[in-house]
CSV table of C-alpha atoms and ligand atoms in Angstrom, one decimal:
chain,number,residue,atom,x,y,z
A,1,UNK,CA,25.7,36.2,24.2
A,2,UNK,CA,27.7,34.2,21.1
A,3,UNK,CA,29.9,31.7,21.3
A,4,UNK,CA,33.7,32.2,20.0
A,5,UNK,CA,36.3,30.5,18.4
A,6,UNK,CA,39.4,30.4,21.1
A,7,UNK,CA,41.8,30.4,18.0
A,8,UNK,CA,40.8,32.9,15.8
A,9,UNK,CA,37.8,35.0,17.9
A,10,UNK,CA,35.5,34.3,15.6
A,11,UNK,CA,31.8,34.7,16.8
A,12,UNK,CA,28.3,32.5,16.2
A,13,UNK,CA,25.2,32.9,16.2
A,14,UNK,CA,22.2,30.8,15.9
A,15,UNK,CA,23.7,27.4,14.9
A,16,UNK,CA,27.3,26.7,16.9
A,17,UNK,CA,29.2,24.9,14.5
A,18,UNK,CA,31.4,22.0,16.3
A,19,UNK,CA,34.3,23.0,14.3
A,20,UNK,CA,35.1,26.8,13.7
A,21,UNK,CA,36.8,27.4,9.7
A,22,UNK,CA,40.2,27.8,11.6
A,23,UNK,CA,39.6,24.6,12.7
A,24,UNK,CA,39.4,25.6,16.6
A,25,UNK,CA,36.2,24.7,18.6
A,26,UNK,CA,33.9,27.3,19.5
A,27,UNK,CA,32.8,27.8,22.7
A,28,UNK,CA,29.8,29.6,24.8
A,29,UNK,CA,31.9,30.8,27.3
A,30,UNK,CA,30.3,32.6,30.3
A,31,UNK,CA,31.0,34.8,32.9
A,32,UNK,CA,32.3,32.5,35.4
A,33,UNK,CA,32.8,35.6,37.9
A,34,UNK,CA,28.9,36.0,38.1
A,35,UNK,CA,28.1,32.2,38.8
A,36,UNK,CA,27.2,31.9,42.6
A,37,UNK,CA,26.5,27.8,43.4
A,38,UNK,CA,24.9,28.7,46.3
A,39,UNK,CA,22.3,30.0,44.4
A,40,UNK,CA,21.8,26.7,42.8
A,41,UNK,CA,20.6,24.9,45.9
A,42,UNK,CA,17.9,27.0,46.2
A,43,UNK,CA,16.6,26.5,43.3
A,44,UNK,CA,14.4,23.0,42.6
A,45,UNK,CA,16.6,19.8,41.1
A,46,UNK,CA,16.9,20.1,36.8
A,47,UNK,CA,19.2,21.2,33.7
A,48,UNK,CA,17.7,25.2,34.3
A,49,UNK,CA,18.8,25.3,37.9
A,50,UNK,CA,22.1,26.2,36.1
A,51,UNK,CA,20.9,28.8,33.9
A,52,UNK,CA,23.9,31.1,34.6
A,53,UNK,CA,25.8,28.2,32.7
A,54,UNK,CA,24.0,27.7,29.9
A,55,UNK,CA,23.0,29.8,26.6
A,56,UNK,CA,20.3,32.7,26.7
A,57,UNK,CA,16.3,31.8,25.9
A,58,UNK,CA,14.3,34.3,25.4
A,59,UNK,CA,11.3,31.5,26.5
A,60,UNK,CA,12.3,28.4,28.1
A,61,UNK,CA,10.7,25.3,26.9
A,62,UNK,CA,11.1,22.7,29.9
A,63,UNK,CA,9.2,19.7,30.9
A,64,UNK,CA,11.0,19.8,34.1
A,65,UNK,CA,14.5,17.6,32.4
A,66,UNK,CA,17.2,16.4,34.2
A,67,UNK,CA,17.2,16.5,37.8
A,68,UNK,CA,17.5,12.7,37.9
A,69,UNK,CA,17.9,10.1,40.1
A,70,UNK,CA,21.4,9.2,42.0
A,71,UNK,CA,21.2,6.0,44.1
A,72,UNK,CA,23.2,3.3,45.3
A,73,UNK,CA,23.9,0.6,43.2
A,74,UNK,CA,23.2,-3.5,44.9
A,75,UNK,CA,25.5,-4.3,42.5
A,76,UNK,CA,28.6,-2.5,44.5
A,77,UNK,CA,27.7,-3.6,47.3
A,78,UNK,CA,28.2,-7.2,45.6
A,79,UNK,CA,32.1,-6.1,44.0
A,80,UNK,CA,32.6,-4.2,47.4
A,81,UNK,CA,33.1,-0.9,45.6
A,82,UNK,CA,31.0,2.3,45.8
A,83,UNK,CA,28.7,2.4,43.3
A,84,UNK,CA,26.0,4.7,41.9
A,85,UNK,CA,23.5,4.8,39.5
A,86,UNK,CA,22.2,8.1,37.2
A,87,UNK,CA,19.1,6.6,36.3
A,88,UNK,CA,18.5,8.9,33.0
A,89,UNK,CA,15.5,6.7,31.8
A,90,UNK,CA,13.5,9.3,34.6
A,91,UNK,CA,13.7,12.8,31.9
A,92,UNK,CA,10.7,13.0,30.5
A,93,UNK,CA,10.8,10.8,27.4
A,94,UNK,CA,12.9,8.4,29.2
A,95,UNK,CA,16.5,9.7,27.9
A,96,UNK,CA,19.5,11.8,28.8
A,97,UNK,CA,18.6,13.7,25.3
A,98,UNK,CA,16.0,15.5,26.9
A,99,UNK,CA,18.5,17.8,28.6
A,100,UNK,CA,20.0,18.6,25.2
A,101,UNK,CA,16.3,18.6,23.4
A,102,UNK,CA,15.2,21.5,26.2
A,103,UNK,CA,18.4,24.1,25.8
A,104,UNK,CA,18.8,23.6,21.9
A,105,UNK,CA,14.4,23.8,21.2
A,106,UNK,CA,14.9,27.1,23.7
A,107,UNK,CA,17.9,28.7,22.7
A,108,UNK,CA,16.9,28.2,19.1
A,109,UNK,CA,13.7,29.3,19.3
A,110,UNK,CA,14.8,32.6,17.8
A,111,UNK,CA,16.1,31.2,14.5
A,112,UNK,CA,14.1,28.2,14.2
A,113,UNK,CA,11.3,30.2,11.5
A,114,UNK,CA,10.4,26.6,10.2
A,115,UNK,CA,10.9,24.4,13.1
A,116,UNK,CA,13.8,21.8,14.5
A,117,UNK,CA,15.4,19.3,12.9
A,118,UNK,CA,17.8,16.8,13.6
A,119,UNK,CA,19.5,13.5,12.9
A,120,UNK,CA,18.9,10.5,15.1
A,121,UNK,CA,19.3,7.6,16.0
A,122,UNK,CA,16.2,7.2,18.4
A,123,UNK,CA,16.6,9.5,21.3
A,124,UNK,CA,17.1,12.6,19.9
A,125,UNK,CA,14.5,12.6,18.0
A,126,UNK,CA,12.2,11.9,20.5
A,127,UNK,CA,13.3,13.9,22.8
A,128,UNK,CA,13.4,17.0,19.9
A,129,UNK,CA,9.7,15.7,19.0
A,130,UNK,CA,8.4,16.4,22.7
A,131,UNK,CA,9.8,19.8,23.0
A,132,UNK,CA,9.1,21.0,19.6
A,133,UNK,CA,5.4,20.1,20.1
A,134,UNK,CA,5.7,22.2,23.4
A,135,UNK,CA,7.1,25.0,21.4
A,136,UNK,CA,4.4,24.5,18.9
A,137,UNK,CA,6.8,24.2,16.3
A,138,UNK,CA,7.6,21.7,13.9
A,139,UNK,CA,9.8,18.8,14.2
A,140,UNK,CA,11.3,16.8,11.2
A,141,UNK,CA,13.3,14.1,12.3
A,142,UNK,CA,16.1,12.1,10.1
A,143,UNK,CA,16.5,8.6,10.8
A,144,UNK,CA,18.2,5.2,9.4
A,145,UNK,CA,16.4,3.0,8.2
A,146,UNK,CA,17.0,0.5,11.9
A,147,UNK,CA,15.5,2.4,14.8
A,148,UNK,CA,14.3,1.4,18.0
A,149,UNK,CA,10.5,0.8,17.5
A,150,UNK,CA,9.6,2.8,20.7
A,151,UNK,CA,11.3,5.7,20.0
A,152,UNK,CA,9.7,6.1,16.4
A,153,UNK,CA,5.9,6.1,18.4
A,154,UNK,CA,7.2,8.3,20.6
A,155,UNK,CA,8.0,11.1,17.4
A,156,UNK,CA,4.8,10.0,16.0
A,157,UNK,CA,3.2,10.5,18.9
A,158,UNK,CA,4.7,14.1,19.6
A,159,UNK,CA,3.9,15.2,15.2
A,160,UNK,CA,7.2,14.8,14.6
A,161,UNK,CA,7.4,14.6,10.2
A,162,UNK,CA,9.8,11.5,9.8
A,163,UNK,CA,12.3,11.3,7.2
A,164,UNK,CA,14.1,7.5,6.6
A,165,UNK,CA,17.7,7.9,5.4
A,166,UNK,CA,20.7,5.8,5.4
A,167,UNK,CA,21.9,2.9,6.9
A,168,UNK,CA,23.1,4.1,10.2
A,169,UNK,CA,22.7,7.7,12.2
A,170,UNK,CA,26.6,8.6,10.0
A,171,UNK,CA,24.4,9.1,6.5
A,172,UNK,CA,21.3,11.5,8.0
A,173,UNK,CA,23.8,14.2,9.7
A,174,UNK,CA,24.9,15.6,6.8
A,175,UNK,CA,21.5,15.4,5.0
A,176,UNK,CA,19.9,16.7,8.1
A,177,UNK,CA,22.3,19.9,7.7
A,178,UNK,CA,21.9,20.1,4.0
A,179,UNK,CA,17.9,20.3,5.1
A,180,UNK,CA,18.2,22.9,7.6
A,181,UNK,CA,19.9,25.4,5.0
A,182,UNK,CA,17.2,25.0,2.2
A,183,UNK,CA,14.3,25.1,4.5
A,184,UNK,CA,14.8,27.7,7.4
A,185,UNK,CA,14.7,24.9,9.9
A,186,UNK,CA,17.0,25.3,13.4
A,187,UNK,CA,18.9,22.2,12.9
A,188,UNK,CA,19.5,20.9,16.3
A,189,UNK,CA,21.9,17.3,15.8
A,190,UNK,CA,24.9,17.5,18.0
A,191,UNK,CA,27.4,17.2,15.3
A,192,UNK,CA,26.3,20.1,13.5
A,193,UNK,CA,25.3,22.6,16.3
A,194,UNK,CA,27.0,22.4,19.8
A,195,UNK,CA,24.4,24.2,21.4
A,196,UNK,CA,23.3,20.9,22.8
A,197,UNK,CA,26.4,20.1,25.0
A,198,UNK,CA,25.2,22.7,26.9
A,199,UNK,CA,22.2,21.1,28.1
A,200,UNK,CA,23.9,17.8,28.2
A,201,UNK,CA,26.5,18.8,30.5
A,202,UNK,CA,24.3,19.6,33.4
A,203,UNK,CA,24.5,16.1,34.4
A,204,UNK,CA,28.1,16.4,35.1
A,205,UNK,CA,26.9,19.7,37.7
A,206,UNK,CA,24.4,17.1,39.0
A,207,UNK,CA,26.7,14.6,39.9
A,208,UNK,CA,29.1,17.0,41.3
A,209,UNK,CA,26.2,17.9,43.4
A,210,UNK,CA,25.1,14.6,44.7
A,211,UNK,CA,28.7,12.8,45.1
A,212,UNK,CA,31.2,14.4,43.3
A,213,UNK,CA,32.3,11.0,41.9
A,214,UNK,CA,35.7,9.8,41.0
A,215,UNK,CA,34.9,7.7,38.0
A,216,UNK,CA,32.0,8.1,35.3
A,217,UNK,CA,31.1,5.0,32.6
A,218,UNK,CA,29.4,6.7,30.4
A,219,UNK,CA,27.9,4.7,26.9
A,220,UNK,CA,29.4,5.9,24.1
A,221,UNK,CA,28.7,6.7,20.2
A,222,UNK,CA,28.7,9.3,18.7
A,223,UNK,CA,31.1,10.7,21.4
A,224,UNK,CA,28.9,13.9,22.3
A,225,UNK,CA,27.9,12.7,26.1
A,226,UNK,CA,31.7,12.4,27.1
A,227,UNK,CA,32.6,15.7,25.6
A,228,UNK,CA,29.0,17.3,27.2
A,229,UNK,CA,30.1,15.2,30.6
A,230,UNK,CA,34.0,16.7,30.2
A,231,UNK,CA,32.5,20.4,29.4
A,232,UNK,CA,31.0,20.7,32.6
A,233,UNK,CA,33.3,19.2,34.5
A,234,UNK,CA,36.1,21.5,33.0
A,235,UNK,CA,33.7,24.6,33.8
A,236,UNK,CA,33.2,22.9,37.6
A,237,UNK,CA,37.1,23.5,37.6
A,238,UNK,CA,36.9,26.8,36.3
A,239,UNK,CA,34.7,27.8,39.2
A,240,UNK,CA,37.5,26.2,41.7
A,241,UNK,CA,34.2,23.8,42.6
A,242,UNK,CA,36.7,20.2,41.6
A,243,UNK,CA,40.3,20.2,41.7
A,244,UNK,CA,40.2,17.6,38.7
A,245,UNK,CA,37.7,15.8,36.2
A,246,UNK,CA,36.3,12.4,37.3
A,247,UNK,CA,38.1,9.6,35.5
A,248,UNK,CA,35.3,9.6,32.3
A,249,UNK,CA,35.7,5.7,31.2
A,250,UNK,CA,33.8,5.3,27.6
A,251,UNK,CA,32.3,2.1,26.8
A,252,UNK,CA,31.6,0.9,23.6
A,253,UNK,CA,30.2,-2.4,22.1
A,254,UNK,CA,32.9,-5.0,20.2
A,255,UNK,CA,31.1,-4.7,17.4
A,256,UNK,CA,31.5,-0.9,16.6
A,257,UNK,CA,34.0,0.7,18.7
A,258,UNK,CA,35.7,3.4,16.8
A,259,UNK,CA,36.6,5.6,19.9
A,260,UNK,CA,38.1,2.4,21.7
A,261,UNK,CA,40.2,2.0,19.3
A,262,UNK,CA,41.6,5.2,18.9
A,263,UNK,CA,42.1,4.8,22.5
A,264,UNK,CA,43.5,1.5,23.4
A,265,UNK,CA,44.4,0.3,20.0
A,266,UNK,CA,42.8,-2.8,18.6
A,267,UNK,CA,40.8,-3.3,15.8
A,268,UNK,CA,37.8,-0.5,15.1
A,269,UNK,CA,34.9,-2.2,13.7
A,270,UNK,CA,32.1,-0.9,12.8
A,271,UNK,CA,29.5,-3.4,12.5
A,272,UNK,CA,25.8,-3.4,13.2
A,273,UNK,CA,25.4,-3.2,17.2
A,274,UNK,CA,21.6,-4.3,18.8
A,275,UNK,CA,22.7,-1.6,21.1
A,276,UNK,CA,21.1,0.7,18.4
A,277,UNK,CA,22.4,3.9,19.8
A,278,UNK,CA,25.8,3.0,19.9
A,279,UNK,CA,25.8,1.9,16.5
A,280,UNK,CA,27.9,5.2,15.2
A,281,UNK,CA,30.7,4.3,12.3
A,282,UNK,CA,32.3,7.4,11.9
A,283,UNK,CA,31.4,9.4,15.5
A,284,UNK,CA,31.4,13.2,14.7
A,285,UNK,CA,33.1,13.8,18.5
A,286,UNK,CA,35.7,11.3,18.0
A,287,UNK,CA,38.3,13.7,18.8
A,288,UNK,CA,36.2,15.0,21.2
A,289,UNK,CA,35.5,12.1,23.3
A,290,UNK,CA,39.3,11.5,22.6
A,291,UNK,CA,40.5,14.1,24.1
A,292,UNK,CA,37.8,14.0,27.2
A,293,UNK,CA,38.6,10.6,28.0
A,294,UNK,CA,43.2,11.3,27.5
A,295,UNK,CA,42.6,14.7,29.6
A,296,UNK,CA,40.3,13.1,32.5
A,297,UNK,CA,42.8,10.0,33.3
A,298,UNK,CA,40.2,7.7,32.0
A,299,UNK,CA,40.0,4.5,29.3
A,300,UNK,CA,38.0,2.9,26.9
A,301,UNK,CA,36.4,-0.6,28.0
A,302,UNK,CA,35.0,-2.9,25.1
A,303,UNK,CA,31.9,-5.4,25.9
A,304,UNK,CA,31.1,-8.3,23.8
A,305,UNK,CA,27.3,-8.3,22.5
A,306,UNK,CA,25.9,-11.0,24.5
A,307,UNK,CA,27.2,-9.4,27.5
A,308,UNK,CA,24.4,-6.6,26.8
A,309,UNK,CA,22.0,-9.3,28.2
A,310,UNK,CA,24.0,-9.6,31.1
A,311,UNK,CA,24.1,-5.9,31.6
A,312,UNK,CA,20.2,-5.4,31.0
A,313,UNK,CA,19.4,-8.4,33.6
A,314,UNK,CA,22.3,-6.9,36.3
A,315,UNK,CA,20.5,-3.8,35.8
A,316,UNK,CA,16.7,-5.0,36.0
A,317,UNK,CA,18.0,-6.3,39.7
A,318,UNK,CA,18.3,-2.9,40.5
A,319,UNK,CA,15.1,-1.6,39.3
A,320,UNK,CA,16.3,-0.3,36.4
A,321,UNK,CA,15.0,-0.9,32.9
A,322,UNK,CA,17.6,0.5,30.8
A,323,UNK,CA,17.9,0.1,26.8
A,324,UNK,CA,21.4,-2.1,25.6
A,325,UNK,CA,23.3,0.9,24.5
A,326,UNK,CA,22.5,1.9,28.7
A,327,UNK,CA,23.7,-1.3,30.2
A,328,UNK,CA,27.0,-1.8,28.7
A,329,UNK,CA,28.2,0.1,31.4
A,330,UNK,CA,27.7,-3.1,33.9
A,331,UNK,CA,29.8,-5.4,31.7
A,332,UNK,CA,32.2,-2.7,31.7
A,333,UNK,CA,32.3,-2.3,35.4
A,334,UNK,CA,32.8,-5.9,36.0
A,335,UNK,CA,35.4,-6.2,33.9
A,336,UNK,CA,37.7,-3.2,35.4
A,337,UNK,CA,36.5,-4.4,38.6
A,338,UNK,CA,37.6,-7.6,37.7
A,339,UNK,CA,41.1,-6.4,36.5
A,340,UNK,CA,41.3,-4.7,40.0
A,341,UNK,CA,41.2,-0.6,38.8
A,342,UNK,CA,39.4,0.4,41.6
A,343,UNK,CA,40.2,1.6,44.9
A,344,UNK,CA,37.9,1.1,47.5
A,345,UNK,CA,36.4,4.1,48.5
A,346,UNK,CA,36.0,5.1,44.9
A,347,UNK,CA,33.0,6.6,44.2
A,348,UNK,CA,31.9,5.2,40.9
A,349,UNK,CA,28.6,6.2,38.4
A,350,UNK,CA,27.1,3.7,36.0
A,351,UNK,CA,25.3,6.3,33.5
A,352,UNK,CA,21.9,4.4,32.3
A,353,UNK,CA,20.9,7.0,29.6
A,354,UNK,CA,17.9,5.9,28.1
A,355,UNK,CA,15.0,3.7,28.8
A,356,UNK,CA,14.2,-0.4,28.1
A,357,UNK,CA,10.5,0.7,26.6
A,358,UNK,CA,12.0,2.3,23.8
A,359,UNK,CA,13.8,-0.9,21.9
A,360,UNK,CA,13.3,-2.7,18.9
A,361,UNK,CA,10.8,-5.5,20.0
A,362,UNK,CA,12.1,-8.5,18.4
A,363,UNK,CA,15.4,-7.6,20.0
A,364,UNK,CA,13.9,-7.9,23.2
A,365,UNK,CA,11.6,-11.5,22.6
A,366,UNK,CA,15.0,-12.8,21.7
A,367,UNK,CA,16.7,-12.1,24.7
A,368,UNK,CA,13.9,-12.9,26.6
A,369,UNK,CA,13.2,-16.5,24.9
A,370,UNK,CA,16.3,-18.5,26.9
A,371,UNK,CA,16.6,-21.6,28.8
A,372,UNK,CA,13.6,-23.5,29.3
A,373,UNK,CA,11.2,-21.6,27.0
A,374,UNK,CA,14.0,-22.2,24.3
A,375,UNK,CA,13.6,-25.3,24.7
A,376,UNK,CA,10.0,-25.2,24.8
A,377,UNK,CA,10.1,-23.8,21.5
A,378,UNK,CA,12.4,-26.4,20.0
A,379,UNK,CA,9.9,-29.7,21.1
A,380,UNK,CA,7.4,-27.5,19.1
A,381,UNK,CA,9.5,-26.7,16.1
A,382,UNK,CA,9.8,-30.8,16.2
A,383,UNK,CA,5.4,-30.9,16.1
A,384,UNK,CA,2.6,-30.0,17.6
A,385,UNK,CA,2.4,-31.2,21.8
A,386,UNK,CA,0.4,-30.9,24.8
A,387,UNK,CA,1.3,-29.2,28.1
A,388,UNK,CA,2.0,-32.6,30.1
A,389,UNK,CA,4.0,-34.6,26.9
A,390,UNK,CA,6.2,-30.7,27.1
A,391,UNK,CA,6.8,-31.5,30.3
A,392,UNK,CA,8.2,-34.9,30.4
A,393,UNK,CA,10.2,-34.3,26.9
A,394,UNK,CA,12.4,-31.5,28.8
A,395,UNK,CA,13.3,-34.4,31.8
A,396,UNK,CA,14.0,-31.4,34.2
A,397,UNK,CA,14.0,-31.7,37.8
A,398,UNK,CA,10.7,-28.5,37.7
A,399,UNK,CA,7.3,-28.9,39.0
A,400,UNK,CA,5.0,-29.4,35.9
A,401,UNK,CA,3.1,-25.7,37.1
A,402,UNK,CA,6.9,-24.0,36.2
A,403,UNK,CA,6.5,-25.4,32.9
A,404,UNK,CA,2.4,-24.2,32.3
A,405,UNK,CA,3.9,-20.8,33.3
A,406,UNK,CA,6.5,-21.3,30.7
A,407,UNK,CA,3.8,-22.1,28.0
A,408,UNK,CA,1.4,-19.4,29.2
A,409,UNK,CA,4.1,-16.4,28.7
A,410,UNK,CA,5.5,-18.3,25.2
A,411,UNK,CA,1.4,-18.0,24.2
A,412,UNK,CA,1.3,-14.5,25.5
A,413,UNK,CA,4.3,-13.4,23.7
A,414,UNK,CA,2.6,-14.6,20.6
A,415,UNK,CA,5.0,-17.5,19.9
A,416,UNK,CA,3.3,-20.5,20.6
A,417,UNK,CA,-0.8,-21.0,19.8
A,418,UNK,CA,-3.2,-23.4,20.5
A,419,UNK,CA,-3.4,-26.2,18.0
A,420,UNK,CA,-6.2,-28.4,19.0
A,421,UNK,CA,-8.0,-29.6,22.3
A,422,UNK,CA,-8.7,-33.4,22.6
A,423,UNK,CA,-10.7,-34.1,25.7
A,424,UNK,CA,-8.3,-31.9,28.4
A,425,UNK,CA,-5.8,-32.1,26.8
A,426,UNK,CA,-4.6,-28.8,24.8
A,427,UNK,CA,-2.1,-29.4,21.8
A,428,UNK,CA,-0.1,-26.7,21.1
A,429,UNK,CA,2.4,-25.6,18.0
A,430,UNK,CA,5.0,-22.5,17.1
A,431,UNK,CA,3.2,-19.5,15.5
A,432,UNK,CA,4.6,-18.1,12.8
A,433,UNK,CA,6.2,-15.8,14.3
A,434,UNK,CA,7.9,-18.3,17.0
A,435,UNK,CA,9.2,-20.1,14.1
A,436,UNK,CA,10.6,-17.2,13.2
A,437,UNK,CA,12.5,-16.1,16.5
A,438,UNK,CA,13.5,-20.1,16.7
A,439,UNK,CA,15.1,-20.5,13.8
A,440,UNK,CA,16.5,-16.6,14.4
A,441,UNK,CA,18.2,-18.2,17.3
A,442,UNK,CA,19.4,-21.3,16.4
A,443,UNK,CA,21.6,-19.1,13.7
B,501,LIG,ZN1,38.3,29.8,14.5
């Protein structure tokens, strides 16, 4: 089976270019007529339980993606609205990508003499490093020169070859692309080969499946998860399964938000996010995501960066440990909540695409280090003091055991050390390191 060009007929093979020469989009189109759902519930939860609707493998390569989580949200309980949560963290490298890494590494397998490679921010490649490993093929990886710390272990774990390039995720697609024509390599990056929309958009036959849900906030960069989201959807239509497309609702952070802007006008910046996966300047399914967003009813929603915090601890009440570029979709709900855009019995999905584990470390200390232990840190950017003297310069109303526990996890985080001892008495000062984050966050 190929994919074709609506506008001109034109047919692909091996690597589906997102725009055809005409200009039109190519599409794997299927045989709708053949697909029975029923089928599907007898088959156990995961992207190949709709193989009928996704591009032919010769040998699938699966570590059991997708199949996800779908539960009920505290937090709509809280805004009286109904609200769900995808909890994507659960494929198995802890992102939605994983869906995408198992139909591309499969499919591809065929033309992919060399091995994989793609451009990433973080996810992909991790998620292409597990499954090439599983195909016993090689993995080369393009990434800027800022990626989540997690996410790199995790393609060094799997033998991905790692290749630093660029600023942001914008400069490695075309290099990556330029890479996969002089070396034989299947190149796998969602802007140059669409063959991963396919896997992606099983989470929009999931969803149908489990609530058929009015709206979907879905975190947005690059674009490609709205247009994988809207795909399925549209081919849920086709199959007279929906009568219309969940209201997809992208959101993006204030600092870049090129789709947002296109959207509902404003200024598009494109400034460096600490939701690293959402830091795309010029996102190669803009018009995409555009169109999926205009076609579905839906809207763009912009959060400010210190409301990522907010979304990350709103989500960590739920159980959830989802990465920044996940948990702008709480802001985002709050605010259209707010603004009163929902009905009632709505039936509303937060998308929480990738895990907490993966981030950039010192990211994380800072938004742990607030409040008390801030303050902490500042009497010991002032000199060296003891647990006791800490205690009685904050003057809070807290027992002085809230304050040891304060000091232990400041120690533990590497922060604070040990100084001196003097009888009982243990001084204490700011590591390097500490006076590093402290001065970080005093700007
Ligand atoms: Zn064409």
């Amino acid at each position: 089976m190929k994919a074709v060009c609506p506008l001109c007929g034109r047919e692909y093979e091996g690597i589906i270019p997102p725009k055809c020469e005409c200009g039109g989009r190519p599409r794997f189109t299927y045989d709708y007529s053949r697909v029975n759902p029923r089928a599907w519930k007898r088959r156990k939860p995961g992207v190949w339980r709709y193989k009928e609707l996704l591009p032919p493998a010769k040998k699938i390569i699966s570590l059991n993606e997708g199949g996800t989580p779908l539960f009920k949200a505290k937090l709509g309980e809280e805004l009286s609205l109904n609200v769900h949560i995808k909890d994507e963290t659960r494929n198995p490298t802890g992102s939605f990508r994983d869906r995408l890494a198992s139909v591309a590494v499969s499919y591809g397998l065929t033309y992919a003499e060399n091995g994989f490679i793609i451009a990433s921010d973080g996810n992909g490649g991790a998620s292409l490093a597990a499954y090439a490993a599983r195909a016993e093929k090689e993995a080369f990886v393009v990434i800027p020169h800022k990626v989540d710390r997690g996410k790199l272990i995790q393609m060094i774990a799997f033998g991905a070859r790692i290749i630093r390039y660029g600023d942001s995720v914008d400069d490695a697609i075309p290099y990556a692309s330029e890479l996969s024509r002089l070396n034989g390599l299947y190149d796998v990056t969602p802007a140059n080969n669409a063959v991963g929309i396919e896997g992606q958009k099983t989470l929009a036959f999931e969803l149908w499946e489990e609530l058929n849900p009015t709206h979907v906030l879905v975190p947005t960069g690059s674009g490609t998860l709205l247009y994988s989201l809207y795909k399925g959807f549209k081919e849920l239509q086709t199959l007279g399964l929906v009568e219309e497309v969940p209201e997809l609702i992208a959101v993006q952070t204030e600092k870049c938000s090129p789709i947002a802007a296109v959207l509902e006008g404003g200024k598009s910046k494109r400034e460096f996010t600490k939701a690293l996966a959402l830091y795309v300047r010029e996102p190669p399914f803009l018009e995409e995501a555009v169109e999926a967003v205009r076609e579905s009813g839906g809207k763009a929603v912009v959060v400010r960066e210190e409301e990522l915090d907010v979304g990350e601890k709103k989500l960590a009440r739920e159980g959830v440990f989802g990465e920044y570029a996940s948990a702008v979709v709480v802001p985002a709900l709050m605010k259209l909540s707010e603004g009163g855009y929902f009905e009632r019995d709505d039936r509303i999905v937060l998308l929480v695409t990738g895990s907490g584990l993966k981030s950039f470390q010192e990211e994380r200390e800072r938004s742990m280090i607030s409040g008390t232990k801030l303050e902490i840190l500042r009497i010991l950017g002032e000199g060296e003091a003891y647990g006791y003297e800490i205690w009685e310069r904050l003057e809070k109303p807290m027992k002085y055991q809230a304050v040891y526990q304060h000091i232990r996890e400041l120690e533990s985080l590497g922060l604070i050390e040990e100084s001196r001892r003097k009888g009982r008495r243990i001084y204490y000062r700011l590591s390097p390191k500490g006076r590093r984050i402290l001065e970080n966050l005093e700007g």
